[in-house]
Amino acid sequence: MKAKARVIAFYLPQFHPIPENDDWWGKGFTEWRNVGKAKSLFKGHYQPRVPADLGYYDLRVPETREAQAEMAKEYGIEGFCYWHYWFGHGKRLIERPFNEVVNLGEPDFPFCLAWANETWKGFAHGMTNRNVLIEQLYPGIEDYEAHFYEVLPAFKDKRYLTVDRKPIFMIYKPLSHPDLNQFINLWQKLALENGLAGIYFVAHTSFVEEIPEILKYKIDAVNLNRIFSYVHSNRSFSRKVSDKMKKHILRMPLVYHYKKMTKYFLGKEELQENIFPTILPNWDHSPRSGREGVVFHNSTPELFEKHVSDALKLVTAKSEDKKIIFLKSWNEWAEGNYMEPDLKYGMDYLKALQKVVK
């Protein structure tokens, strides 16, 4: 059955040990450790969250990757957008699962890449200080070319997701790149030289006001993720004061009701052909950041279904190739942001998605 939209789910390839995480967090660390030690921090707080059908998996296991792909395909997801880490000078991290997907040719499920071009430090990466774990660097032309040839085998893979026959490549923080047009121009040139139709560059942003600035560059489209639109701009003065008190004095997570938040997840900008909306089943950063996290409270499959339906209306009139909706995320468990089944809801979020898009 043909889907009504191209739902592409972000995929975190972190769930396997690497030497760097061993050094930073302790031997054998993966984010399952944070997921497993999470605690309920207020009445009704849904923590800890326990994976059901797929268990506490290791992404080095091909059978796990196959099971994920079969599940995603069955419930209306067109492909995975793997987070891709290239820090400059050839330095990559947590690349093994994706490399094996490409090299083994399995699972037979579409994919693309999103370059998470940011320095690992601070709150977002589970730290309580500003120490840098690893810095994102932009060394110049030779490094940009090496980066291209590192991912070229994926671009040439028949499973790679495309728009206008061009492989989709997302840049997470486009405005952080000091040579963005130079980078894009080089990759477009190298793509043509290597038999591709070009690269379809998608920029990611969480701020509507950044879109005009981003589109000054040679970017083809923008993925707009409004996850914190309400938090950043639509709270009352009293709510802002209350939030600061909770965070800095009471040391409590900031709690927002998912039902209210969904009203701010989408907007008229996503009606444009080259602005791709984001759908969000939930968010809870407390497994990673404890009492300083942000929690979207009382998400349900029914509320998510309504949210997906609203997103679908924004892409219905677009050309078939560009009816793209990004789903954040398939498996970011330590941010309470996942579609994989857990003990409480089972397959209900996936069924809600399937009901709308298939």
Short mmCIF file of C-alpha atoms in Angstrom, two decimals:
data_model
loop_
_atom_site.label_atom_id
_atom_site.label_comp_id
_atom_site.label_asym_id
_atom_site.label_seq_id
_atom_site.Cartn_x
_atom_site.Cartn_y
_atom_site.Cartn_z
CA MET A 1 0.00 0.00 0.00
CA LYS A 2 1.43 3.36 -1.02
CA ALA A 3 2.03 5.82 1.81
CA LYS A 4 0.51 9.30 1.68
CA ALA A 5 3.81 10.88 2.69
CA ARG A 6 7.51 10.07 2.75
CA VAL A 7 8.10 9.57 6.46
CA ILE A 8 11.84 9.47 7.19
CA ALA A 9 12.82 8.61 10.77
CA PHE A 10 16.02 9.86 12.43
CA TYR A 11 18.07 6.93 13.67
CA LEU A 12 20.67 7.03 16.45
CA PRO A 13 23.49 4.49 15.81
CA GLN A 14 24.91 4.88 19.33
CA PHE A 15 23.78 1.61 20.92
CA HIS A 16 27.10 -0.24 20.87
CA PRO A 17 30.29 0.33 22.89
CA ILE A 18 33.18 2.39 21.49
CA PRO A 19 36.56 3.24 23.07
CA GLU A 20 35.72 6.95 23.38
CA ASN A 21 32.56 6.27 25.39
CA ASP A 22 34.49 3.81 27.53
CA ASP A 23 36.93 6.63 28.38
CA TRP A 24 34.26 9.29 28.97
CA TRP A 25 31.55 7.32 30.77
CA GLY A 26 32.97 3.95 31.80
CA LYS A 27 33.60 0.55 30.25
CA GLY A 28 30.82 -0.74 28.01
CA PHE A 29 28.79 2.47 28.07
CA THR A 30 25.89 2.97 25.70
CA GLU A 31 22.81 5.12 26.22
CA TRP A 32 21.01 2.05 27.57
CA ARG A 33 22.82 2.80 30.83
CA ASN A 34 21.11 6.19 31.08
CA VAL A 35 17.78 4.69 30.03
CA GLY A 36 18.03 1.95 32.64
CA LYS A 37 18.91 4.22 35.57
CA ALA A 38 16.24 6.86 34.82
CA LYS A 39 13.84 7.67 37.68
CA SER A 40 10.38 9.13 38.00
CA LEU A 41 10.96 12.73 39.15
CA PHE A 42 7.38 13.87 39.81
CA LYS A 43 3.91 12.37 40.15
CA GLY A 44 2.84 10.66 36.94
CA HIS A 45 6.28 10.96 35.32
CA TYR A 46 6.67 8.05 32.91
CA GLN A 47 10.14 6.78 33.81
CA PRO A 48 11.94 4.47 33.54
CA ARG A 49 11.00 3.32 30.05
CA VAL A 50 11.66 -0.30 29.20
CA PRO A 51 12.02 -1.51 25.59
CA ALA A 52 9.71 -4.37 24.67
CA ASP A 53 9.94 -6.33 21.40
CA LEU A 54 13.52 -5.36 20.48
CA GLY A 55 14.92 -5.34 24.02
CA TYR A 56 18.14 -3.61 25.11
CA TYR A 57 19.76 -4.30 21.76
CA ASP A 58 23.32 -3.98 20.45
CA LEU A 59 23.48 -2.41 16.98
CA ARG A 60 26.48 -4.55 16.03
CA VAL A 61 23.98 -7.43 15.65
CA PRO A 62 22.60 -7.69 12.07
CA GLU A 63 19.40 -9.40 13.24
CA THR A 64 18.56 -6.34 15.36
CA ARG A 65 18.99 -3.98 12.41
CA GLU A 66 16.85 -6.27 10.26
CA ALA A 67 14.08 -6.40 12.86
CA GLN A 68 14.07 -2.59 13.16
CA ALA A 69 13.80 -2.17 9.40
CA GLU A 70 10.97 -4.70 9.06
CA MET A 71 9.04 -2.98 11.84
CA ALA A 72 9.53 0.50 10.43
CA LYS A 73 8.51 -0.57 6.93
CA GLU A 74 5.37 -2.34 8.14
CA TYR A 75 4.11 0.76 9.92
CA GLY A 76 4.61 3.32 7.18
CA ILE A 77 8.19 4.63 7.54
CA GLU A 78 9.94 4.94 4.19
CA GLY A 79 13.49 4.93 5.52
CA PHE A 80 15.96 5.80 8.27
CA CYS A 81 18.02 8.97 8.39
CA TYR A 82 21.15 7.86 10.23
CA TRP A 83 22.98 10.43 12.32
CA HIS A 84 26.45 10.71 10.83
CA TYR A 85 29.47 12.04 12.72
CA TRP A 86 32.49 13.52 10.94
CA PHE A 87 34.51 15.81 13.19
CA GLY A 88 37.22 16.77 10.68
CA HIS A 89 40.63 15.26 9.86
CA GLY A 90 38.86 11.99 9.11
CA LYS A 91 37.58 11.51 12.66
CA ARG A 92 34.30 9.60 12.87
CA LEU A 93 32.37 8.11 15.78
CA ILE A 94 29.67 5.42 16.19
CA GLU A 95 29.86 4.74 12.45
CA ARG A 96 29.97 0.94 12.65
CA PRO A 97 26.22 0.12 12.36
CA PHE A 98 25.75 2.27 9.25
CA ASN A 99 28.97 1.06 7.66
CA GLU A 100 27.78 -2.51 8.09
CA VAL A 101 24.37 -1.68 6.60
CA VAL A 102 26.17 -0.37 3.50
CA ASN A 103 28.86 -3.03 3.27
CA LEU A 104 26.57 -6.01 3.89
CA GLY A 105 23.70 -4.72 1.73
CA GLU A 106 21.28 -5.50 4.56
CA PRO A 107 18.64 -4.72 5.63
CA ASP A 108 16.97 -3.95 2.32
CA PHE A 109 15.48 -0.73 3.64
CA PRO A 110 16.04 2.85 2.39
CA PHE A 111 18.31 5.28 4.21
CA CYS A 112 20.00 8.66 4.07
CA LEU A 113 22.50 10.57 6.23
CA ALA A 114 22.26 13.58 8.53
CA TRP A 115 25.62 15.12 9.43
CA ALA A 116 25.48 15.97 13.15
CA ASN A 117 28.10 18.72 12.82
CA GLU A 118 28.37 19.90 16.41
CA THR A 119 30.91 19.78 19.20
CA TRP A 120 30.05 17.29 21.92
CA LYS A 121 29.85 19.22 25.17
CA GLY A 122 27.47 20.37 27.87
CA PHE A 123 23.88 19.62 28.69
CA ALA A 124 22.84 18.18 25.33
CA HIS A 125 25.43 15.43 25.69
CA GLY A 126 24.66 14.54 29.29
CA MET A 127 27.25 16.73 31.00
CA THR A 128 26.83 19.18 33.87
CA ASN A 129 29.83 21.29 32.85
CA ARG A 130 31.09 22.92 29.66
CA ASN A 131 33.98 20.54 29.08
CA VAL A 132 34.47 19.48 25.46
CA LEU A 133 34.41 15.76 24.73
CA ILE A 134 35.21 16.15 21.05
CA GLU A 135 35.29 19.29 18.93
CA GLN A 136 33.69 19.73 15.52
CA LEU A 137 36.31 21.09 13.11
CA TYR A 138 36.16 22.35 9.51
CA PRO A 139 39.76 21.95 8.28
CA GLY A 140 39.15 22.95 4.64
CA ILE A 141 39.00 21.62 1.09
CA GLU A 142 41.08 18.46 1.51
CA ASP A 143 39.00 17.38 4.49
CA TYR A 144 35.71 18.19 2.71
CA GLU A 145 36.83 16.02 -0.20
CA ALA A 146 37.87 13.16 2.09
CA HIS A 147 34.47 13.42 3.77
CA PHE A 148 32.70 13.12 0.41
CA TYR A 149 34.61 10.00 -0.61
CA GLU A 150 33.94 8.46 2.80
CA VAL A 151 30.18 8.57 2.17
CA LEU A 152 30.22 8.07 -1.63
CA PRO A 153 29.62 4.28 -1.39
CA ALA A 154 26.42 5.05 0.53
CA PHE A 155 25.34 7.68 -2.02
CA LYS A 156 25.74 5.10 -4.79
CA ASP A 157 23.74 2.45 -2.94
CA LYS A 158 20.40 1.64 -4.58
CA ARG A 159 18.71 1.99 -1.17
CA TYR A 160 19.77 5.61 -0.69
CA LEU A 161 16.85 8.05 -0.44
CA THR A 162 16.72 10.73 -3.12
CA VAL A 163 14.86 13.83 -4.29
CA ASP A 164 15.01 14.56 -8.03
CA ARG A 165 17.36 11.53 -8.27
CA LYS A 166 19.84 13.29 -5.95
CA PRO A 167 20.92 11.67 -2.66
CA ILE A 168 19.53 13.50 0.38
CA PHE A 169 22.21 14.81 2.74
CA MET A 170 21.17 16.77 5.81
CA ILE A 171 23.36 19.26 7.67
CA TYR A 172 22.30 19.58 11.29
CA LYS A 173 23.82 23.00 11.99
CA PRO A 174 24.23 24.69 8.62
CA LEU A 175 24.98 28.14 10.01
CA SER A 176 27.84 26.74 12.10
CA HIS A 177 29.76 25.77 8.97
CA PRO A 178 32.27 28.56 8.17
CA ASP A 179 32.59 27.54 4.49
CA LEU A 180 29.10 26.26 3.73
CA ASN A 181 28.85 27.30 0.07
CA GLN A 182 32.40 26.15 -0.59
CA PHE A 183 31.54 22.80 0.98
CA ILE A 184 28.33 22.49 -1.06
CA ASN A 185 29.95 23.56 -4.34
CA LEU A 186 32.72 21.01 -3.91
CA TRP A 187 30.33 18.18 -3.10
CA GLN A 188 28.09 19.04 -6.07
CA LYS A 189 31.14 18.99 -8.36
CA LEU A 190 32.39 15.69 -6.93
CA ALA A 191 28.92 14.18 -7.18
CA LEU A 192 28.70 14.92 -10.91
CA GLU A 193 32.24 13.64 -11.47
CA ASN A 194 31.27 10.37 -9.77
CA GLY A 195 28.13 9.66 -11.76
CA LEU A 196 25.52 11.14 -9.43
CA ALA A 197 22.85 13.67 -10.44
CA GLY A 198 24.07 15.94 -7.63
CA ILE A 199 23.39 16.13 -3.90
CA TYR A 200 20.06 17.26 -2.41
CA PHE A 201 21.16 19.33 0.58
CA VAL A 202 18.67 19.66 3.44
CA ALA A 203 19.46 22.05 6.28
CA HIS A 204 18.06 21.41 9.73
CA THR A 205 16.89 24.16 12.06
CA SER A 206 14.70 24.58 15.14
CA PHE A 207 14.09 28.28 14.49
CA VAL A 208 11.71 29.65 11.86
CA GLU A 209 13.59 32.94 11.83
CA GLU A 210 16.75 31.17 10.62
CA ILE A 211 15.15 29.96 7.38
CA PRO A 212 15.80 33.12 5.27
CA GLU A 213 19.44 33.15 6.37
CA ILE A 214 19.86 29.44 5.59
CA LEU A 215 18.31 29.80 2.13
CA LYS A 216 20.88 32.45 1.21
CA TYR A 217 23.23 29.50 0.86
CA LYS A 218 23.03 26.83 -1.85
CA ILE A 219 20.64 24.73 0.22
CA ASP A 220 17.83 22.84 -1.51
CA ALA A 221 15.43 22.46 1.41
CA VAL A 222 15.02 22.99 5.15
CA ASN A 223 13.85 20.53 7.77
CA LEU A 224 12.08 22.62 10.41
CA ASN A 225 11.93 21.02 13.84
CA ARG A 226 9.80 23.20 16.12
CA ILE A 227 10.36 21.05 19.20
CA PHE A 228 11.02 24.00 21.52
CA SER A 229 9.03 26.74 19.78
CA TYR A 230 6.68 27.06 22.74
CA VAL A 231 9.51 26.90 25.28
CA HIS A 232 11.50 29.61 23.54
CA SER A 233 8.85 32.13 22.63
CA ASN A 234 5.28 31.51 23.67
CA ARG A 235 5.36 31.25 27.45
CA SER A 236 3.83 33.88 29.67
CA PHE A 237 6.13 36.00 31.84
CA SER A 238 4.94 34.17 34.96
CA ARG A 239 5.66 30.80 33.35
CA LYS A 240 9.18 31.90 32.44
CA VAL A 241 9.82 33.01 36.03
CA SER A 242 8.37 29.74 37.32
CA ASP A 243 10.55 27.71 34.95
CA LYS A 244 13.71 29.49 36.08
CA MET A 245 12.83 28.87 39.71
CA LYS A 246 12.16 25.19 39.11
CA LYS A 247 15.38 24.70 37.18
CA HIS A 248 17.84 26.73 39.24
CA ILE A 249 16.38 26.63 42.77
CA LEU A 250 14.19 23.54 43.07
CA ARG A 251 16.35 21.55 40.63
CA MET A 252 13.29 20.09 38.94
CA PRO A 253 12.85 19.26 35.25
CA LEU A 254 10.83 21.65 33.11
CA VAL A 255 7.52 19.95 32.44
CA TYR A 256 5.22 20.86 29.55
CA HIS A 257 2.06 19.07 28.50
CA TYR A 258 2.45 17.31 25.16
CA LYS A 259 -1.10 18.20 24.12
CA LYS A 260 -0.32 21.90 24.43
CA MET A 261 3.10 21.55 22.79
CA THR A 262 1.77 19.89 19.63
CA LYS A 263 -0.02 23.13 18.72
CA TYR A 264 3.40 24.70 18.21
CA PHE A 265 5.10 21.79 16.39
CA LEU A 266 3.78 22.80 12.94
CA GLY A 267 3.02 26.00 11.06
CA LYS A 268 2.27 27.60 7.71
CA GLU A 269 5.93 27.67 6.66
CA GLU A 270 5.85 23.90 6.13
CA LEU A 271 3.32 24.36 3.32
CA GLN A 272 6.23 25.53 1.17
CA GLU A 273 7.58 22.88 -1.19
CA ASN A 274 11.09 23.03 0.25
CA ILE A 275 10.25 23.24 3.98
CA PHE A 276 9.87 19.76 5.49
CA PRO A 277 7.94 19.38 8.78
CA THR A 278 8.96 17.28 11.77
CA ILE A 279 6.70 15.04 13.81
CA LEU A 280 7.54 14.21 17.44
CA PRO A 281 6.03 11.34 19.44
CA ASN A 282 7.46 12.57 22.74
CA TRP A 283 10.44 14.13 24.51
CA ASP A 284 12.00 13.52 27.92
CA HIS A 285 15.65 14.42 28.37
CA SER A 286 15.77 13.41 32.04
CA PRO A 287 17.43 9.98 31.52
CA ARG A 288 20.44 11.84 30.14
CA SER A 289 20.34 15.06 32.19
CA GLY A 290 18.40 14.18 35.35
CA ARG A 291 16.55 16.99 37.09
CA GLU A 292 17.76 19.58 34.58
CA GLY A 293 15.93 17.93 31.69
CA VAL A 294 12.89 19.00 29.69
CA VAL A 295 9.87 16.70 29.79
CA PHE A 296 6.84 16.66 27.49
CA HIS A 297 4.26 15.12 29.82
CA ASN A 298 1.29 12.88 29.02
CA SER A 299 1.98 12.08 25.40
CA THR A 300 -0.35 9.36 24.10
CA PRO A 301 -0.67 7.48 20.80
CA GLU A 302 -4.00 9.22 20.23
CA LEU A 303 -2.47 12.69 20.56
CA PHE A 304 0.42 11.64 18.32
CA GLU A 305 -2.03 10.39 15.70
CA LYS A 306 -3.69 13.82 15.60
CA HIS A 307 -0.25 15.45 15.32
CA VAL A 308 0.71 13.21 12.37
CA SER A 309 -2.61 13.97 10.67
CA ASP A 310 -1.94 17.71 10.98
CA ALA A 311 1.52 17.25 9.45
CA LEU A 312 0.10 15.25 6.56
CA LYS A 313 -2.19 18.14 5.62
CA LEU A 314 0.88 20.35 5.14
CA VAL A 315 2.48 18.10 2.51
CA THR A 316 -0.55 16.78 0.61
CA ALA A 317 -0.30 19.35 -2.20
CA LYS A 318 3.45 18.97 -2.70
CA SER A 319 5.07 17.01 -5.52
CA GLU A 320 5.47 13.30 -4.78
CA ASP A 321 9.24 13.50 -4.22
CA LYS A 322 8.87 16.30 -1.68
CA LYS A 323 6.03 15.00 0.47
CA ILE A 324 8.67 14.50 3.12
CA ILE A 325 7.98 14.42 6.85
CA PHE A 326 10.89 13.83 9.19
CA LEU A 327 10.12 11.75 12.26
CA LYS A 328 12.16 12.53 15.36
CA SER A 329 13.02 9.85 16.21
CA TRP A 330 13.10 6.11 15.72
CA ASN A 331 15.23 5.22 18.74
CA GLU A 332 16.51 8.13 20.87
CA TRP A 333 15.54 6.41 24.10
CA ALA A 334 17.59 8.60 26.46
CA GLU A 335 15.58 11.59 25.23
CA GLY A 336 12.25 9.78 25.58
CA ASN A 337 11.99 10.28 21.84
CA TYR A 338 11.37 6.98 20.08
CA MET A 339 8.87 4.90 18.10
CA GLU A 340 10.14 1.46 19.03
CA PRO A 341 7.76 -0.49 21.29
CA ASP A 342 8.04 -0.19 25.07
CA LEU A 343 6.29 -2.09 27.87
CA LYS A 344 3.62 0.57 28.41
CA TYR A 345 2.40 1.31 24.88
CA GLY A 346 3.74 -1.58 22.84
CA MET A 347 3.18 -0.92 19.13
CA ASP A 348 0.52 1.77 19.67
CA TYR A 349 2.61 4.74 18.46
CA LEU A 350 3.55 2.81 15.33
CA LYS A 351 -0.08 1.86 14.76
CA ALA A 352 -1.07 5.52 15.13
CA LEU A 353 1.44 6.48 12.46
CA GLN A 354 0.35 3.66 10.16
CA LYS A 355 -3.29 4.63 10.51
CA VAL A 356 -2.63 8.13 9.17
CA VAL A 357 0.05 7.64 6.52
CA LYS A 358 -0.94 4.35 4.90
#
